[in-house]
Short mmCIF file of C-alpha atoms in Angstrom, two decimals:
data_model
loop_
_atom_site.label_atom_id
_atom_site.label_comp_id
_atom_site.label_asym_id
_atom_site.label_seq_id
_atom_site.Cartn_x
_atom_site.Cartn_y
_atom_site.Cartn_z
CA MET A 1 21.17 22.78 21.46
CA SER A 2 22.22 19.59 19.83
CA PHE A 3 21.29 18.36 16.35
CA LEU A 4 19.47 15.39 17.73
CA ASP A 5 18.65 15.52 21.45
CA VAL A 6 17.00 12.51 23.15
CA ARG A 7 16.09 13.27 26.75
CA ASN A 8 15.12 10.77 29.39
CA ILE A 9 12.91 8.57 27.23
CA ASP A 10 11.18 5.48 28.51
CA VAL A 11 9.75 3.06 25.94
CA SER A 12 7.63 -0.02 26.46
CA TYR A 13 6.01 -2.81 24.36
CA GLY A 14 2.78 -3.16 26.32
CA ASP A 15 3.76 -4.06 29.81
CA VAL A 16 7.42 -4.78 29.04
CA GLN A 17 9.63 -1.82 29.28
CA VAL A 18 12.54 -1.95 26.86
CA ILE A 19 14.24 1.51 27.29
CA PHE A 20 14.83 3.08 30.56
CA ASP A 21 15.46 6.81 31.17
CA LEU A 22 17.79 7.09 28.20
CA SER A 23 19.42 10.20 26.98
CA LEU A 24 21.76 10.90 24.00
CA LYS A 25 22.93 13.75 21.98
CA ILE A 26 24.36 13.99 18.44
CA GLU A 27 25.93 17.01 16.93
CA GLU A 28 25.72 18.07 13.38
CA GLY A 29 28.35 16.31 11.11
CA GLU A 30 29.11 13.51 13.69
CA VAL A 31 29.08 9.84 13.07
CA VAL A 32 27.78 8.09 16.19
CA SER A 33 27.52 4.44 16.81
CA ILE A 34 25.12 2.75 19.12
CA ILE A 35 26.32 -0.69 19.90
CA GLY A 36 24.82 -3.48 21.98
CA GLY A 37 23.72 -7.12 21.87
CA ASN A 38 20.43 -8.53 20.79
CA GLY A 39 17.60 -7.28 22.83
CA SER A 40 19.37 -4.33 24.27
CA GLY A 41 17.00 -1.95 22.81
CA LYS A 42 18.87 -0.59 19.91
CA SER A 43 16.08 -0.85 17.21
CA THR A 44 13.46 0.21 19.67
CA LEU A 45 15.56 3.37 20.15
CA LEU A 46 15.52 4.03 16.45
CA ARG A 47 11.91 3.15 16.03
CA THR A 48 11.09 5.67 18.82
CA ILE A 49 13.27 8.45 17.30
CA SER A 50 11.61 8.00 13.86
CA GLY A 51 8.20 8.02 15.27
CA LEU A 52 7.20 4.48 14.65
CA MET A 53 6.79 4.09 18.39
CA GLN A 54 5.87 6.57 21.00
CA ALA A 55 7.97 7.09 24.13
CA GLU A 56 5.91 6.98 27.36
CA SER A 57 7.89 9.90 28.79
CA GLY A 58 10.84 12.03 27.81
CA GLU A 59 11.52 14.29 24.93
CA ILE A 60 13.17 14.08 21.48
CA SER A 61 14.05 17.13 19.56
CA PHE A 62 15.77 17.44 16.17
CA ILE A 63 17.32 20.68 15.15
CA GLY A 64 15.58 22.47 17.94
CA LYS A 65 12.07 21.21 17.14
CA PRO A 66 10.30 18.59 19.38
CA ILE A 67 9.41 15.47 17.25
CA HIS A 68 8.43 12.97 19.89
CA LYS A 69 4.70 13.55 19.11
CA MET A 70 5.02 13.57 15.39
CA PRO A 71 3.93 10.80 13.07
CA PRO A 72 6.88 9.23 11.10
CA GLU A 73 6.08 11.08 7.77
CA ASP A 74 6.42 14.45 9.45
CA ILE A 75 9.74 13.47 10.97
CA VAL A 76 10.92 12.40 7.52
CA GLU A 77 9.90 15.90 6.21
CA ALA A 78 12.11 17.43 8.88
CA GLY A 79 15.08 15.50 7.51
CA LEU A 80 15.52 12.65 9.92
CA ILE A 81 15.67 9.50 7.87
CA HIS A 82 15.59 5.88 9.20
CA VAL A 83 16.90 2.98 7.25
CA PRO A 84 15.07 0.06 9.12
CA GLU A 85 16.49 -3.23 10.26
CA GLY A 86 15.92 -5.93 7.78
CA ARG A 87 15.99 -3.48 4.90
CA ARG A 88 12.12 -3.43 4.36
CA LEU A 89 12.24 -2.94 0.60
CA PHE A 90 9.20 -2.75 -1.43
CA SER A 91 9.75 -6.22 -2.63
CA LEU A 92 7.46 -6.23 -5.72
CA MET A 93 8.68 -2.95 -6.99
CA THR A 94 11.80 -2.34 -9.14
CA VAL A 95 15.04 -1.08 -7.71
CA LEU A 96 14.44 2.30 -9.51
CA ASP A 97 11.05 2.59 -8.08
CA ASN A 98 12.31 1.75 -4.58
CA LEU A 99 14.77 4.64 -4.85
CA ILE A 100 12.33 7.16 -6.35
CA ILE A 101 9.86 6.45 -3.60
CA GLY A 102 12.60 7.28 -1.17
CA ALA A 103 12.48 10.91 -2.44
CA HIS A 104 8.77 11.17 -1.65
CA ASN A 105 9.16 13.88 0.95
CA SER A 106 8.68 17.49 -0.14
CA ARG A 107 12.33 18.46 0.30
CA ALA A 108 13.52 15.74 -2.06
CA ARG A 109 10.57 15.56 -4.53
CA GLY A 110 10.64 16.95 -8.08
CA LYS A 111 11.85 15.54 -11.39
CA ALA A 112 15.07 17.49 -11.55
CA LYS A 113 15.95 17.02 -7.99
CA VAL A 114 15.19 13.33 -8.07
CA ALA A 115 17.38 12.89 -11.16
CA GLU A 116 20.15 14.79 -9.51
CA THR A 117 20.03 12.77 -6.26
CA LEU A 118 19.71 9.56 -8.14
CA ALA A 119 22.98 10.26 -10.15
CA LYS A 120 24.75 10.77 -6.77
CA VAL A 121 23.35 7.63 -5.38
CA TYR A 122 24.42 5.68 -8.56
CA GLU A 123 27.76 7.16 -8.16
CA LEU A 124 28.14 6.01 -4.73
CA LEU A 125 26.43 2.64 -5.32
CA PRO A 126 27.10 1.79 -8.93
CA ARG A 127 25.71 -1.68 -8.57
CA LEU A 128 22.28 -0.24 -8.24
CA GLN A 129 22.30 1.28 -11.71
CA GLU A 130 23.07 -2.19 -13.19
CA ARG A 131 20.08 -3.62 -11.28
CA GLN A 132 17.70 -0.66 -11.59
CA ASN A 133 14.92 -2.46 -13.50
CA GLN A 134 15.01 -5.62 -11.33
CA MET A 135 12.48 -6.42 -8.82
CA ALA A 136 13.87 -5.69 -5.29
CA LEU A 137 13.18 -9.21 -4.05
CA THR A 138 15.47 -10.80 -6.71
CA LEU A 139 18.46 -8.98 -5.40
CA SER A 140 21.01 -10.65 -3.08
CA GLY A 141 21.22 -9.54 0.59
CA GLY A 142 24.13 -7.16 0.10
CA GLU A 143 22.46 -5.54 -2.95
CA GLN A 144 19.27 -5.32 -1.01
CA GLN A 145 21.02 -3.37 1.82
CA MET A 146 22.59 -1.12 -0.82
CA VAL A 147 19.06 -0.34 -2.16
CA ALA A 148 17.91 0.35 1.41
CA ILE A 149 20.79 2.81 2.02
CA GLY A 150 20.28 4.36 -1.46
CA ARG A 151 16.62 4.77 -0.72
CA GLY A 152 17.53 6.61 2.54
CA LEU A 153 19.88 8.89 0.66
CA MET A 154 17.33 9.71 -1.92
CA ALA A 155 15.32 11.41 0.96
CA GLN A 156 18.13 14.02 1.25
CA PRO A 157 18.76 13.20 4.99
CA LYS A 158 20.13 15.69 7.42
CA LEU A 159 20.53 12.86 9.78
CA LEU A 160 20.64 9.27 8.59
CA MET A 161 19.92 6.51 10.96
CA LEU A 162 21.03 3.09 9.81
CA ASP A 163 19.82 0.05 11.79
CA GLU A 164 22.18 -2.76 11.48
CA PRO A 165 23.17 -2.48 7.89
CA SER A 166 25.61 -5.37 8.24
CA LEU A 167 23.07 -7.81 9.39
CA GLY A 168 23.27 -11.17 7.76
CA LEU A 169 25.89 -10.17 5.18
CA ALA A 170 29.15 -11.87 4.23
CA PRO A 171 32.33 -10.31 5.73
CA ILE A 172 33.49 -8.82 2.45
CA LEU A 173 30.09 -7.16 1.92
CA ILE A 174 30.16 -5.80 5.48
CA LYS A 175 33.32 -4.11 4.63
CA SER A 176 31.95 -2.50 1.63
CA ILE A 177 28.72 -1.43 3.40
CA PHE A 178 30.85 0.27 6.09
CA GLU A 179 33.02 1.98 3.44
CA THR A 180 29.69 3.25 1.95
CA VAL A 181 28.67 4.59 5.30
CA ARG A 182 32.07 6.31 5.73
CA LYS A 183 31.69 8.02 2.24
CA ILE A 184 28.23 9.24 3.23
CA ALA A 185 29.53 10.71 6.38
CA ASN A 186 32.51 12.25 4.49
CA GLN A 187 29.84 14.01 2.24
CA GLY A 188 28.65 15.86 5.31
CA THR A 189 25.61 13.79 6.33
CA THR A 190 25.26 13.26 10.04
CA VAL A 191 25.03 9.47 10.65
CA LEU A 192 23.58 7.44 13.51
CA LEU A 193 24.66 3.83 13.16
CA VAL A 194 23.23 1.03 15.18
CA GLU A 195 25.40 -2.05 15.04
CA GLN A 196 26.32 -5.39 16.59
CA ASP A 197 29.63 -5.26 14.63
CA VAL A 198 31.35 -3.25 17.27
CA LYS A 199 34.83 -3.16 15.68
CA HIS A 200 33.79 -1.91 12.28
CA SER A 201 31.28 0.55 13.48
CA LEU A 202 33.32 2.08 16.25
CA SER A 203 36.37 2.45 13.83
CA LEU A 204 34.43 4.77 11.55
CA SER A 205 32.64 6.66 14.17
CA ASP A 206 33.46 9.84 16.11
CA ARG A 207 31.61 8.67 19.18
CA GLY A 208 29.81 5.73 20.55
CA TYR A 209 27.23 4.67 23.01
CA VAL A 210 27.01 1.21 24.42
CA LEU A 211 23.44 0.06 25.16
CA GLU A 212 22.78 -2.73 27.64
CA HIS A 213 19.27 -3.80 28.84
CA GLY A 214 17.82 -0.48 27.58
CA ARG A 215 20.28 1.80 29.41
CA ILE A 216 23.34 3.52 28.26
CA ALA A 217 26.15 1.54 29.90
CA LEU A 218 29.08 3.44 28.45
CA GLU A 219 29.67 6.45 26.23
CA GLY A 220 32.61 8.24 24.88
CA PRO A 221 34.94 8.85 21.75
CA ALA A 222 35.00 5.77 19.67
CA SER A 223 38.81 5.31 19.95
CA GLN A 224 38.42 5.25 23.68
CA LEU A 225 35.64 2.79 23.60
CA LEU A 226 37.55 0.53 21.30
CA ASN A 227 40.15 0.29 24.05
CA ASP A 228 37.82 -0.13 26.85
CA PRO A 229 38.49 -3.25 28.76
CA HIS A 230 34.70 -3.95 29.26
CA ILE A 231 34.08 -3.73 25.58
CA LYS A 232 37.06 -5.79 24.80
CA THR A 233 35.89 -8.62 26.82
CA ALA A 234 32.09 -8.25 26.24
CA TYR A 235 31.89 -7.37 22.56
CA LEU A 236 35.21 -8.01 20.94
CA GLY A 237 36.09 -11.22 22.57
CA ILE A 238 39.68 -10.17 23.25
CA MET B 1 -22.15 -23.33 -33.21
CA LEU B 2 -22.80 -19.72 -34.20
CA TYR B 3 -25.10 -19.15 -31.28
CA ILE B 4 -22.47 -20.45 -28.85
CA LEU B 5 -20.08 -17.88 -30.24
CA GLU B 6 -22.77 -15.13 -29.77
CA ASP B 7 -23.26 -16.25 -26.28
CA ALA B 8 -19.51 -16.31 -25.68
CA ILE B 9 -19.24 -12.74 -26.91
CA ASN B 10 -22.10 -11.55 -24.86
CA GLY B 11 -20.64 -13.41 -21.88
CA ILE B 12 -17.36 -11.56 -22.39
CA LEU B 13 -19.24 -8.30 -22.55
CA MET B 14 -21.22 -8.99 -19.31
CA GLY B 15 -18.14 -10.61 -17.65
CA SER B 16 -16.05 -7.38 -18.27
CA ILE B 17 -18.78 -5.37 -16.48
CA TYR B 18 -18.63 -7.75 -13.54
CA GLY B 19 -14.82 -7.28 -13.60
CA LEU B 20 -15.35 -3.51 -13.54
CA ALA B 21 -17.74 -3.78 -10.59
CA ALA B 22 -15.06 -5.92 -8.84
CA LEU B 23 -12.23 -3.64 -9.65
CA GLY B 24 -12.61 -1.31 -6.66
CA LEU B 25 -12.92 -4.40 -4.26
CA THR B 26 -9.56 -5.64 -5.37
CA LEU B 27 -7.96 -2.32 -5.25
CA ILE B 28 -9.11 -1.50 -1.86
CA PHE B 29 -8.08 -5.02 -0.60
CA GLY B 30 -4.73 -4.69 -2.21
CA VAL B 31 -3.96 -1.44 -0.41
CA LEU B 32 -5.86 -1.55 2.83
CA LYS B 33 -5.66 -5.41 3.28
CA VAL B 34 -9.34 -5.25 4.21
CA ILE B 35 -12.22 -7.20 2.61
CA ASN B 36 -14.64 -4.26 1.94
CA PHE B 37 -18.07 -5.97 2.63
CA ALA B 38 -19.73 -2.62 1.78
CA HIS B 39 -18.50 -2.86 -1.84
CA GLY B 40 -21.85 -4.01 -3.18
CA SER B 41 -23.56 -1.29 -1.22
CA LEU B 42 -21.22 1.24 -2.78
CA LEU B 43 -22.11 -0.01 -6.17
CA MET B 44 -25.78 0.20 -5.26
CA VAL B 45 -25.31 3.79 -4.06
CA SER B 46 -23.39 4.50 -7.25
CA MET B 47 -26.39 3.11 -9.27
CA TYR B 48 -28.80 5.39 -7.36
CA VAL B 49 -26.46 8.37 -8.07
CA ALA B 50 -26.26 7.42 -11.67
CA TYR B 51 -29.96 6.85 -12.06
CA TRP B 52 -30.92 10.12 -10.66
CA THR B 53 -28.19 12.03 -12.39
CA ILE B 54 -29.37 10.69 -15.70
CA THR B 55 -32.99 10.94 -15.06
CA LEU B 56 -32.90 14.50 -13.71
CA SER B 57 -30.48 15.89 -16.18
CA GLY B 58 -31.56 13.80 -19.28
CA LEU B 59 -27.84 13.40 -20.15
CA HIS B 60 -26.53 10.49 -22.21
CA PRO B 61 -25.65 7.84 -19.56
CA TYR B 62 -21.98 7.98 -20.32
CA VAL B 63 -21.93 11.72 -20.22
CA ALA B 64 -23.14 11.42 -16.64
CA LEU B 65 -19.88 9.72 -15.74
CA VAL B 66 -18.39 13.29 -15.34
CA ILE B 67 -20.81 13.80 -12.40
CA VAL B 68 -21.15 10.33 -11.02
CA VAL B 69 -17.38 9.51 -10.70
CA PRO B 70 -16.38 12.50 -8.78
CA ILE B 71 -19.39 12.10 -6.34
CA MET B 72 -18.47 8.60 -5.74
CA PHE B 73 -14.71 9.49 -5.38
CA VAL B 74 -15.56 12.00 -2.63
CA PHE B 75 -18.11 9.67 -1.05
CA GLY B 76 -15.51 6.82 -0.77
CA TYR B 77 -12.70 9.11 0.30
CA PHE B 78 -14.66 10.48 3.25
CA LEU B 79 -16.27 7.20 4.06
CA GLN B 80 -12.75 5.84 4.71
CA ASP B 81 -11.69 9.10 6.35
CA ILE B 82 -14.57 9.53 8.78
CA VAL B 83 -15.80 6.01 9.42
CA ILE B 84 -12.98 3.45 8.76
CA LYS B 85 -9.86 5.36 9.64
CA PRO B 86 -10.58 5.76 13.34
CA ILE B 87 -10.86 1.98 13.57
CA PHE B 88 -7.55 1.48 11.79
CA LYS B 89 -5.85 3.93 14.13
CA ALA B 90 -7.27 2.03 17.23
CA GLU B 91 -6.05 -1.29 15.69
CA LYS B 92 -2.65 0.12 14.52
CA ASN B 93 -0.58 -2.64 15.92
CA VAL B 94 -2.87 -5.54 14.51
CA ARG B 95 -1.49 -7.10 11.32
CA GLU B 96 -4.92 -8.04 9.97
CA PRO B 97 -7.48 -5.73 11.33
CA ILE B 98 -10.63 -7.78 11.60
CA THR B 99 -12.62 -5.02 13.34
CA VAL B 100 -12.36 -3.02 10.12
CA ILE B 101 -14.07 -5.75 8.22
CA ILE B 102 -16.86 -5.74 10.72
CA VAL B 103 -17.19 -2.04 10.34
CA THR B 104 -17.60 -2.40 6.53
CA THR B 105 -20.29 -4.90 7.19
CA GLY B 106 -22.06 -2.22 9.28
CA VAL B 107 -21.64 0.25 6.49
CA TRP B 108 -23.19 -2.28 4.10
CA TYR B 109 -26.42 -2.58 6.38
CA ILE B 110 -26.57 1.06 6.99
CA LEU B 111 -26.39 1.98 3.37
CA ASP B 112 -28.81 -0.56 2.18
CA ASN B 113 -31.42 0.23 4.71
CA LEU B 114 -30.90 3.95 4.41
CA THR B 115 -31.64 3.61 0.69
CA LEU B 116 -34.69 1.54 1.48
CA LEU B 117 -35.87 4.23 3.83
CA ILE B 118 -35.43 7.01 1.40
CA PHE B 119 -36.28 5.52 -1.97
CA GLY B 120 -38.46 2.53 -1.00
CA PRO B 121 -38.21 -1.01 -2.13
CA GLN B 122 -39.50 -0.49 -5.77
CA TYR B 123 -37.43 -1.34 -8.80
CA ARG B 124 -36.52 1.63 -10.93
CA THR B 125 -35.69 1.40 -14.55
CA LEU B 126 -33.91 4.10 -16.58
CA GLN B 127 -36.56 5.34 -19.01
CA ASP B 128 -36.01 6.70 -22.56
CA ASN B 129 -32.23 6.44 -22.51
CA PRO B 130 -30.50 6.14 -25.83
CA LEU B 131 -28.96 2.76 -24.99
CA ARG B 132 -31.92 0.90 -23.59
CA GLY B 133 -32.60 -2.33 -25.27
CA LYS B 134 -30.47 -1.57 -28.28
CA MET B 135 -29.04 -4.45 -30.24
CA LEU B 136 -26.18 -4.33 -32.65
CA GLU B 137 -26.68 -6.64 -35.69
CA ILE B 138 -23.44 -7.89 -37.37
CA GLY B 139 -24.33 -10.57 -39.77
CA GLU B 140 -25.86 -13.34 -37.77
CA PHE B 141 -24.75 -11.89 -34.43
CA MET B 142 -26.91 -9.92 -32.08
CA LEU B 143 -24.85 -7.94 -29.61
CA SER B 144 -26.26 -5.79 -26.84
CA VAL B 145 -25.24 -2.14 -27.41
CA PRO B 146 -25.24 -1.11 -23.74
CA LYS B 147 -22.99 -3.99 -22.84
CA LEU B 148 -20.65 -3.17 -25.69
CA TRP B 149 -20.20 0.34 -24.10
CA GLY B 150 -19.75 -1.32 -20.77
CA PHE B 151 -16.99 -3.49 -22.20
CA GLY B 152 -15.26 -0.41 -23.42
CA ALA B 153 -15.64 1.32 -20.16
CA ALA B 154 -14.38 -1.73 -18.29
CA VAL B 155 -11.19 -2.06 -20.40
CA LEU B 156 -10.35 1.67 -20.36
CA THR B 157 -10.98 2.05 -16.55
CA THR B 158 -8.82 -0.93 -15.87
CA LEU B 159 -6.14 0.26 -17.98
CA ALA B 160 -6.39 3.81 -16.50
CA VAL B 161 -6.29 2.47 -12.90
CA TYR B 162 -3.17 0.20 -13.95
CA LEU B 163 -1.30 3.06 -15.60
CA PHE B 164 -2.11 5.37 -12.66
CA LEU B 165 -0.63 2.86 -10.27
CA GLN B 166 2.49 2.22 -12.38
CA LYS B 167 3.35 5.59 -13.76
CA THR B 168 2.42 8.39 -11.30
CA ASP B 169 4.09 9.46 -8.03
CA THR B 170 0.82 8.90 -6.12
CA GLY B 171 0.49 5.61 -7.73
CA ARG B 172 3.93 4.47 -6.73
CA ALA B 173 3.20 5.64 -3.11
CA ILE B 174 -0.08 3.56 -3.16
CA ARG B 175 1.86 0.53 -4.28
CA ALA B 176 4.52 1.15 -1.76
CA THR B 177 1.99 1.42 1.05
CA SER B 178 0.22 -1.76 -0.05
CA LEU B 179 3.58 -3.67 0.16
CA ASP B 180 4.75 -2.43 3.45
CA ARG B 181 2.82 0.30 5.28
CA GLU B 182 5.50 0.99 7.98
CA ALA B 183 8.34 1.26 5.49
CA ALA B 184 6.22 3.59 3.47
CA SER B 185 5.65 5.94 6.45
CA LEU B 186 9.59 5.93 6.73
CA MET B 187 9.59 7.30 3.23
CA GLY B 188 7.32 10.19 4.34
CA ILE B 189 4.10 8.75 2.93
CA ASN B 190 0.96 9.39 5.06
CA ALA B 191 -0.55 5.85 4.95
CA TYR B 192 -3.92 7.09 6.07
CA LYS B 193 -4.09 9.53 3.16
CA ILE B 194 -3.14 6.80 0.84
CA TYR B 195 -6.00 4.66 2.31
CA ASN B 196 -8.39 7.56 1.74
CA LEU B 197 -7.24 7.91 -1.87
CA ALA B 198 -7.41 4.06 -2.52
CA PHE B 199 -10.87 3.87 -1.08
CA GLY B 200 -11.96 6.95 -3.11
CA ILE B 201 -10.68 5.48 -6.29
CA GLY B 202 -12.10 2.15 -5.58
CA THR B 203 -15.52 3.66 -5.05
CA ALA B 204 -15.09 5.84 -8.07
CA THR B 205 -14.59 2.65 -10.24
CA ALA B 206 -17.83 1.38 -8.67
CA GLY B 207 -19.30 4.63 -10.02
CA VAL B 208 -18.21 3.85 -13.41
CA ALA B 209 -19.57 0.21 -13.22
CA ALA B 210 -22.88 1.80 -12.02
CA VAL B 211 -23.08 3.96 -15.07
CA THR B 212 -22.55 0.91 -17.32
CA LEU B 213 -25.13 -1.11 -15.48
CA VAL B 214 -28.09 1.36 -15.18
CA PRO B 215 -29.02 1.40 -18.88
CA PHE B 216 -30.04 -2.27 -18.69
CA ASN B 217 -30.23 -3.23 -15.03
CA ASN B 218 -32.93 -2.40 -12.42
CA VAL B 219 -31.98 -0.23 -9.51
CA PHE B 220 -33.29 -1.38 -6.10
CA PRO B 221 -31.83 -1.18 -2.60
CA THR B 222 -30.49 -4.70 -2.47
CA VAL B 223 -29.04 -4.67 -6.01
CA GLY B 224 -25.59 -4.57 -4.51
CA VAL B 225 -26.04 -7.92 -2.87
CA LEU B 226 -26.34 -9.61 -6.28
CA PHE B 227 -23.02 -8.25 -7.33
CA ASP B 228 -21.31 -8.57 -4.01
CA ILE B 229 -20.85 -12.32 -4.12
CA LYS B 230 -19.91 -12.22 -7.70
CA CYS B 231 -17.29 -9.65 -7.00
CA PHE B 232 -15.70 -11.58 -4.17
CA ILE B 233 -15.46 -14.63 -6.37
CA ILE B 234 -14.00 -12.57 -9.26
CA VAL B 235 -11.36 -11.04 -7.07
CA VAL B 236 -10.28 -14.26 -5.56
CA LEU B 237 -10.34 -16.05 -8.93
CA GLY B 238 -8.27 -13.16 -10.49
CA GLY B 239 -5.97 -12.76 -7.45
CA LEU B 240 -6.77 -10.49 -4.61
CA GLY B 241 -5.22 -7.07 -5.30
CA SER B 242 -4.50 -7.80 -8.96
CA ILE B 243 -6.02 -4.95 -11.26
CA GLY B 244 -5.92 -7.01 -14.51
CA GLY B 245 -7.04 -10.11 -12.62
CA ALA B 246 -10.30 -8.54 -11.72
CA LEU B 247 -11.13 -7.94 -15.44
CA LEU B 248 -10.08 -11.42 -16.44
CA GLY B 249 -11.78 -12.99 -13.55
CA GLY B 250 -14.88 -11.18 -14.38
CA ILE B 251 -14.81 -12.42 -18.09
CA ILE B 252 -14.25 -15.94 -16.80
CA ILE B 253 -17.44 -15.72 -14.76
CA GLY B 254 -19.32 -13.97 -17.48
CA LEU B 255 -18.31 -16.79 -20.10
CA ILE B 256 -19.36 -19.58 -17.62
CA GLU B 257 -22.74 -17.89 -16.98
CA SER B 258 -23.45 -17.47 -20.66
CA ILE B 259 -22.11 -20.70 -22.23
CA ALA B 260 -23.01 -23.34 -19.59
CA PRO B 261 -26.80 -22.94 -19.95
CA GLN B 262 -26.47 -24.03 -23.54
CA PHE B 263 -25.44 -27.46 -22.36
CA MET B 264 -27.28 -27.93 -19.00
CA ALA B 265 -30.01 -26.51 -16.80
CA ALA B 266 -29.09 -22.88 -16.17
CA THR B 267 -28.90 -23.41 -12.41
CA TRP B 268 -25.83 -25.53 -13.01
CA ALA B 269 -23.95 -22.56 -14.24
CA GLU B 270 -23.94 -21.13 -10.75
CA ALA B 271 -22.62 -24.50 -9.42
CA ILE B 272 -19.79 -24.52 -11.98
CA VAL B 273 -18.89 -20.93 -10.99
CA TYR B 274 -18.58 -21.97 -7.32
CA GLY B 275 -16.88 -25.22 -8.23
CA LEU B 276 -14.23 -23.40 -10.21
CA PHE B 277 -13.85 -20.91 -7.40
CA LEU B 278 -13.14 -23.70 -4.94
CA LEU B 279 -10.73 -25.45 -7.45
CA VAL B 280 -8.78 -22.25 -7.80
CA LEU B 281 -8.52 -21.90 -4.10
CA PHE B 282 -7.35 -25.55 -3.76
CA VAL B 283 -4.82 -25.31 -6.50
CA LYS B 284 -3.62 -21.65 -6.57
CA PRO B 285 -4.78 -19.88 -3.48
CA ALA B 286 -3.19 -16.53 -4.69
CA GLY B 287 -5.63 -16.56 -7.54
CA LEU B 288 -5.08 -17.03 -11.29
CA PHE B 289 -3.13 -13.74 -11.65
CA GLY B 290 -2.22 -12.94 -8.06
CA VAL B 291 1.19 -12.61 -6.60
CA LYS B 292 2.09 -14.10 -3.28
CA ASN B 293 3.39 -11.06 -1.60
CA ASP B 294 4.23 -12.15 1.81
CA TRP B 295 7.79 -13.42 1.55
#
């Protein structure tokens, strides 16, 4: 049994089906990328895994437990943490409050535990400590993304799902965000990364899936995908 | 000049009680994003609970708080859990759930008419309570003692709610839910439980307001309607969702109501209140102390 096991799910918005009979597996300790263009169903897939949307058919299990009928808060309790697209920070709360709220679930809660996790997050993202008393909405895009990732780490994830962390950031920031993701993975957290930035995301991943029109078009080891002729022409423009 | 000052002080006292009455409305709106049309009725129910608690037990009105506030918290909590939550779930994907507003209107009618059915239309006045009709004389000033108590209750309750929201884990979860319900659920926060809590707390503050009101205000089935409209104006004036704004909005209304009649026919006071309300809507739609939180 895989760590995360998605089996044959169909997902629709009303009458419009977005994901078709999709299956994927993630093993513990892996870094897996899901790449694809706009509208290919990447975010919908993550929203379905984290319980914000319900699949019409198919099953999802996490560490052997079926989760596809659970509400999002129970999935968080199980250790599957989703850092959503567009960061979705609590804009009128301070950076520190945003981070603390990340540790709301019962595995991460508790004064001592929160302080310990917070120290780790600050070590990984020192910028957040400087900004801890600022309102989240006053931060730059890159800093906001760091808060979003930090908030996800505060939840003590067993599997961290990141939805387009590089979205709308300057190239230099994109590099530092991907370096952060690499560090998180090196510390032993399983990471599911959804990205449009194919080169960066595949080069730090173990495996990858290519999503096209709601279906898996290609899958394999990341190094193999990077050299795939279809990916080269369609996503890397080489 | 002196009597204007006296009126101003009494206006502030009464206004703070208005603010206290409106506190629950602004809290519930801030978190659920729903205008609770039943708020006046919840205040009315609270007043009946307070009236009967004080009458039957013979307690000092403010001692009755320890009974009235928990009862109203539980009432609000389960009103949201049983009556309103199912509608929220059905309207899960609607950004501004209008149906919920209509449901609160239904709750208003049911509560008002149920009270009429059970207790009849007569006005009830709290007899022989230690605060009734008491005046405090400071030099030339005459201040109403029950309203002074009410002022204290209003300030303390507002402060308590504010600190609860700012300093506690649950308060932080309530704020997070009010800012982004979906993101909050990704933090492991059960939004519906937070809604229950916010509704319970909002109703409990109406319970505090009721206790401050019964020593000098009659209790009857439609008493809520009188406060309903005032509460709406106060929370829009102060800024929907702003805790401190409710208190200050209330005091502004109280001041206008007490000072304006010194200079013009008393009916004009009402016109000024509504005029100011419109003006604020034109100039600063988020209210005097509100924050625009849709970015």
